Short mmCIF file of C-alpha atoms in Angstrom, two decimals:
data_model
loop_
_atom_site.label_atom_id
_atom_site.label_comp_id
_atom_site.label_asym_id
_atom_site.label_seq_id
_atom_site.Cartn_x
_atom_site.Cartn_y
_atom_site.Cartn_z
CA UNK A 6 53.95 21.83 -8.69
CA UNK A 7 55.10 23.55 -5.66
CA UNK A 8 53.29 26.57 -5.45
CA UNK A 9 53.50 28.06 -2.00
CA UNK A 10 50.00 30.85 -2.95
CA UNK A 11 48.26 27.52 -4.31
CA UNK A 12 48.93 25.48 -1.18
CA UNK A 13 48.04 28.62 1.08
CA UNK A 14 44.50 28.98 -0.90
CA UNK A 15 43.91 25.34 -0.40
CA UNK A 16 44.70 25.09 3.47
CA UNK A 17 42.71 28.09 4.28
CA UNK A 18 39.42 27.71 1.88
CA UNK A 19 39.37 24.13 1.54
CA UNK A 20 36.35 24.31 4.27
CA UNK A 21 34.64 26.29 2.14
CA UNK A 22 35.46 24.37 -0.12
CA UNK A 23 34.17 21.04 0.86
CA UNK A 24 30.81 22.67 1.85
CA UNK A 25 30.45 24.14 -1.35
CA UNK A 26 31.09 20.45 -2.96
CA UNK A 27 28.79 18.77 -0.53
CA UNK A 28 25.57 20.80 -1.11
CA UNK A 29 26.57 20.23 -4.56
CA UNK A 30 26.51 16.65 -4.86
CA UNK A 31 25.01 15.57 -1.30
CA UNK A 32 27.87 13.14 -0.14
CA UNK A 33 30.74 13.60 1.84
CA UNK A 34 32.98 11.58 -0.45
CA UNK A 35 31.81 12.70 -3.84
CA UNK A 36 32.19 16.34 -2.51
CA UNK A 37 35.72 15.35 -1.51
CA UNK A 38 36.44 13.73 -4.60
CA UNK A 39 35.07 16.64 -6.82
CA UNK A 40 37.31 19.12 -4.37
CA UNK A 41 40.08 17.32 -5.67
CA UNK A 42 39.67 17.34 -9.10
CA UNK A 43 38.48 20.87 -9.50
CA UNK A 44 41.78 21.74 -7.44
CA UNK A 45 43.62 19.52 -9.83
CA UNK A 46 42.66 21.52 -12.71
CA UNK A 47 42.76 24.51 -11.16
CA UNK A 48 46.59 24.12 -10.15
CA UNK A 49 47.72 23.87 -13.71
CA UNK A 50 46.16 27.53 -14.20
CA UNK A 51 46.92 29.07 -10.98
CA UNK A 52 49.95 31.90 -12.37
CA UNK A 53 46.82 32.68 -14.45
CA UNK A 54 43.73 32.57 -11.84
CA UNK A 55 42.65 36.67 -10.60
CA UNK A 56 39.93 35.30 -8.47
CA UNK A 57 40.73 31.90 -7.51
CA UNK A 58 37.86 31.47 -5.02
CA UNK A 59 35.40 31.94 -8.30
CA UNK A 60 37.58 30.15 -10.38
CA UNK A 61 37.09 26.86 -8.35
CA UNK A 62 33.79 26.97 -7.83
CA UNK A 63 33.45 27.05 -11.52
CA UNK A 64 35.63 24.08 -11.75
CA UNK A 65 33.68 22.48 -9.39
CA UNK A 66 30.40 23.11 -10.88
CA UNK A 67 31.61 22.09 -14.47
CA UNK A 68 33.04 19.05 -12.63
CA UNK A 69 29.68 17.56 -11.56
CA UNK A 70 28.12 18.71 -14.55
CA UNK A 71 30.43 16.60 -16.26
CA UNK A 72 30.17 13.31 -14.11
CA UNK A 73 26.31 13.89 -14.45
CA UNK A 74 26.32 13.81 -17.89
CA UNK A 75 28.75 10.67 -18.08
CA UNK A 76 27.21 8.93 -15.44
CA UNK A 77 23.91 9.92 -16.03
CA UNK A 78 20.92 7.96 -14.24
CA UNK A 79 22.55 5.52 -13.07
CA UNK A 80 22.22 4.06 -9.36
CA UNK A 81 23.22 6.73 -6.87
CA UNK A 82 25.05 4.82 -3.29
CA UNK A 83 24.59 6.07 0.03
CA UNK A 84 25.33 5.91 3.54
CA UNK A 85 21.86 4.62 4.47
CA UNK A 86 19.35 2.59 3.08
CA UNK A 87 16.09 3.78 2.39
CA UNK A 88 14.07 0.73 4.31
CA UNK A 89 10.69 2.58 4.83
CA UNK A 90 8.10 3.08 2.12
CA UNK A 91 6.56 6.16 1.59
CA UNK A 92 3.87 7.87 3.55
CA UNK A 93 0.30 6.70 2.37
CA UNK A 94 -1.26 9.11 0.58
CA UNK A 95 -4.71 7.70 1.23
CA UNK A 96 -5.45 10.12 3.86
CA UNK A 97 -4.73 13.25 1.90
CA UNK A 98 -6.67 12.29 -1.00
CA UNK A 99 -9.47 11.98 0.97
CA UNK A 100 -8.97 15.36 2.45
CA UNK A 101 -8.44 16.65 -0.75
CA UNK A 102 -11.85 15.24 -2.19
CA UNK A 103 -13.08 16.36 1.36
CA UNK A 104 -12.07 20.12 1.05
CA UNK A 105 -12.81 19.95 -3.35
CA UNK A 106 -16.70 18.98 -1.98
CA UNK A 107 -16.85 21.38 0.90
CA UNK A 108 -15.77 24.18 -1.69
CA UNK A 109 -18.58 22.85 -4.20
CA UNK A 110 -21.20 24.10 -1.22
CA UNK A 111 -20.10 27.62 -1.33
CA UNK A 112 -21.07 30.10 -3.75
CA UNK A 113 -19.02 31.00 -6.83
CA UNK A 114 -18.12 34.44 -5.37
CA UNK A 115 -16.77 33.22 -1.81
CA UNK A 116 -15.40 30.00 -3.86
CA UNK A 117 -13.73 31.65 -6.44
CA UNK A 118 -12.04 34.20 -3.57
CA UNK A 119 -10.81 31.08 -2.01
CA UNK A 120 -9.37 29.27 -5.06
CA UNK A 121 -7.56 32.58 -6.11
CA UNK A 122 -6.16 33.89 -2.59
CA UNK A 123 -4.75 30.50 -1.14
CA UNK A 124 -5.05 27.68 -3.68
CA UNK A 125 -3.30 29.95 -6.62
CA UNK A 126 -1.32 32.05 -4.00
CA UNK A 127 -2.27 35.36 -5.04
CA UNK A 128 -2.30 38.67 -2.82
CA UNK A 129 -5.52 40.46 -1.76
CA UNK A 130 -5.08 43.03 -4.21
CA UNK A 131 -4.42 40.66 -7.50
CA UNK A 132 -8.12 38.47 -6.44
CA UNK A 133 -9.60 42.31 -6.40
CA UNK A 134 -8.70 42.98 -9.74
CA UNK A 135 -9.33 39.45 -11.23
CA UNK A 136 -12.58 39.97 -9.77
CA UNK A 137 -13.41 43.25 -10.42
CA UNK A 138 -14.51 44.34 -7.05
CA UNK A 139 -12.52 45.81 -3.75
CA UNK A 140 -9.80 44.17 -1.78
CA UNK A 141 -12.03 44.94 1.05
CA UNK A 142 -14.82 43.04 -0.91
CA UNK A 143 -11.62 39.92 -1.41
CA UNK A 144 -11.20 40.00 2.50
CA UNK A 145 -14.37 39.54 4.01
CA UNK A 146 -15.33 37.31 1.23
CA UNK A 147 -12.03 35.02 2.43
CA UNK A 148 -13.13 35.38 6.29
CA UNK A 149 -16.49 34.64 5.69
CA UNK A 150 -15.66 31.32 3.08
CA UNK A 151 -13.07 30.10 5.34
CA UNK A 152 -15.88 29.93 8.47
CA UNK A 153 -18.25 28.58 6.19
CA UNK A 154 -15.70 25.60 5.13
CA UNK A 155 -14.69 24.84 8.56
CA UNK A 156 -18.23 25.05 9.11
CA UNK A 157 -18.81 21.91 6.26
CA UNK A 158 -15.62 20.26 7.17
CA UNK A 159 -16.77 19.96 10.84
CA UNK A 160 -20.64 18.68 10.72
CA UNK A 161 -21.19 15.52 11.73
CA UNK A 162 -22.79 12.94 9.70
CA UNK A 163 -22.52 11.22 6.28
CA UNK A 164 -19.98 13.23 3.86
CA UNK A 165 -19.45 12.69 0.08
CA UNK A 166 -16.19 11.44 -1.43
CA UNK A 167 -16.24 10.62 -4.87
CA UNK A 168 -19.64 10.83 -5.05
CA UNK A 169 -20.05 7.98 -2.74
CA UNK A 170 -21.91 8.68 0.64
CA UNK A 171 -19.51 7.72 3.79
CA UNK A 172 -19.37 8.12 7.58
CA UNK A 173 -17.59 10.98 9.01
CA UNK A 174 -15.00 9.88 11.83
#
């Protein structure tokens, strides 16, 4: 097919294009080769296309979907090899058990204003009415927990983790 619109579309938004395929599949020549094939498909249509920018993307999208679904979980080759494990998550389970302890110290009203306003990511207004009292009431129970954990967190001396006794560092 030699359509001079269809070659015109291609030259000018196959940029687009190609971004559009990379974010979609996360490789340069995947996103090339699913460019081509949605264009591929989309040629045999074009006389019929009103918005062929939409149109492709749709091709493109059912495209992947497709090779997903045939190749499914299979191994997935890139440019570089992933030689480094993981970070340790050691450290932040302590922390965790650290900050879980620390919250155990404070009392229900100031811990439960904690949990609510930055563990469960509510607003100010949201805590109020879960707890029945004033957002005023939510903030300086907030200021006043978070001094009181940094408070815990910082003393020196033995802490608990896992309800075995260890040395602060």
């Amino acid at each position: 097919m030699d359509d001079p619109e269809f070659r015109e579309f291609v030259e000018i938004r196959y940029a687009d294009l190609l971004r559009t395929a990379y974010l979609l599949t996360g490789s340069r020549d995947a996103a090339q080769d699913l460019v081509h094939e949605a264009l591929l498909k989309v040629m045999r249509h074009w006389r019929r296309v009103d918005e062929p920018m939409a149109y492709v993307r749709r091709a493109m999208v059912n495209e992947r979907t497709s090779r997903w679904r045939r190749i499914g979980l299979r191994e997935l080759v890139t440019s570089t090899v992933p030689d480094r494990a993981g970070p340790d998550s050691t450290e932040a389970v302590v922390i965790r058990d650290e900050l879980l302890a620390a919250l155990d110290r404070l009392p229900v009203r100031m811990r439960t204003v904690l949990v609510l306003r930055y563990w469960e990511d509510l607003p100010e207004a949201a805590v109020a009415e879960a707890m029945g009292c004033s957002v005023g009431t939510v903030k300086s129970q907030a200021a006043r927990g978070l001094a009181r954990l940094r408070e815990v967190l910082a003393a020196p001396g033995p802490r608990v983790v896992n309800g075995l006794l260890g040395e602060r560092a």
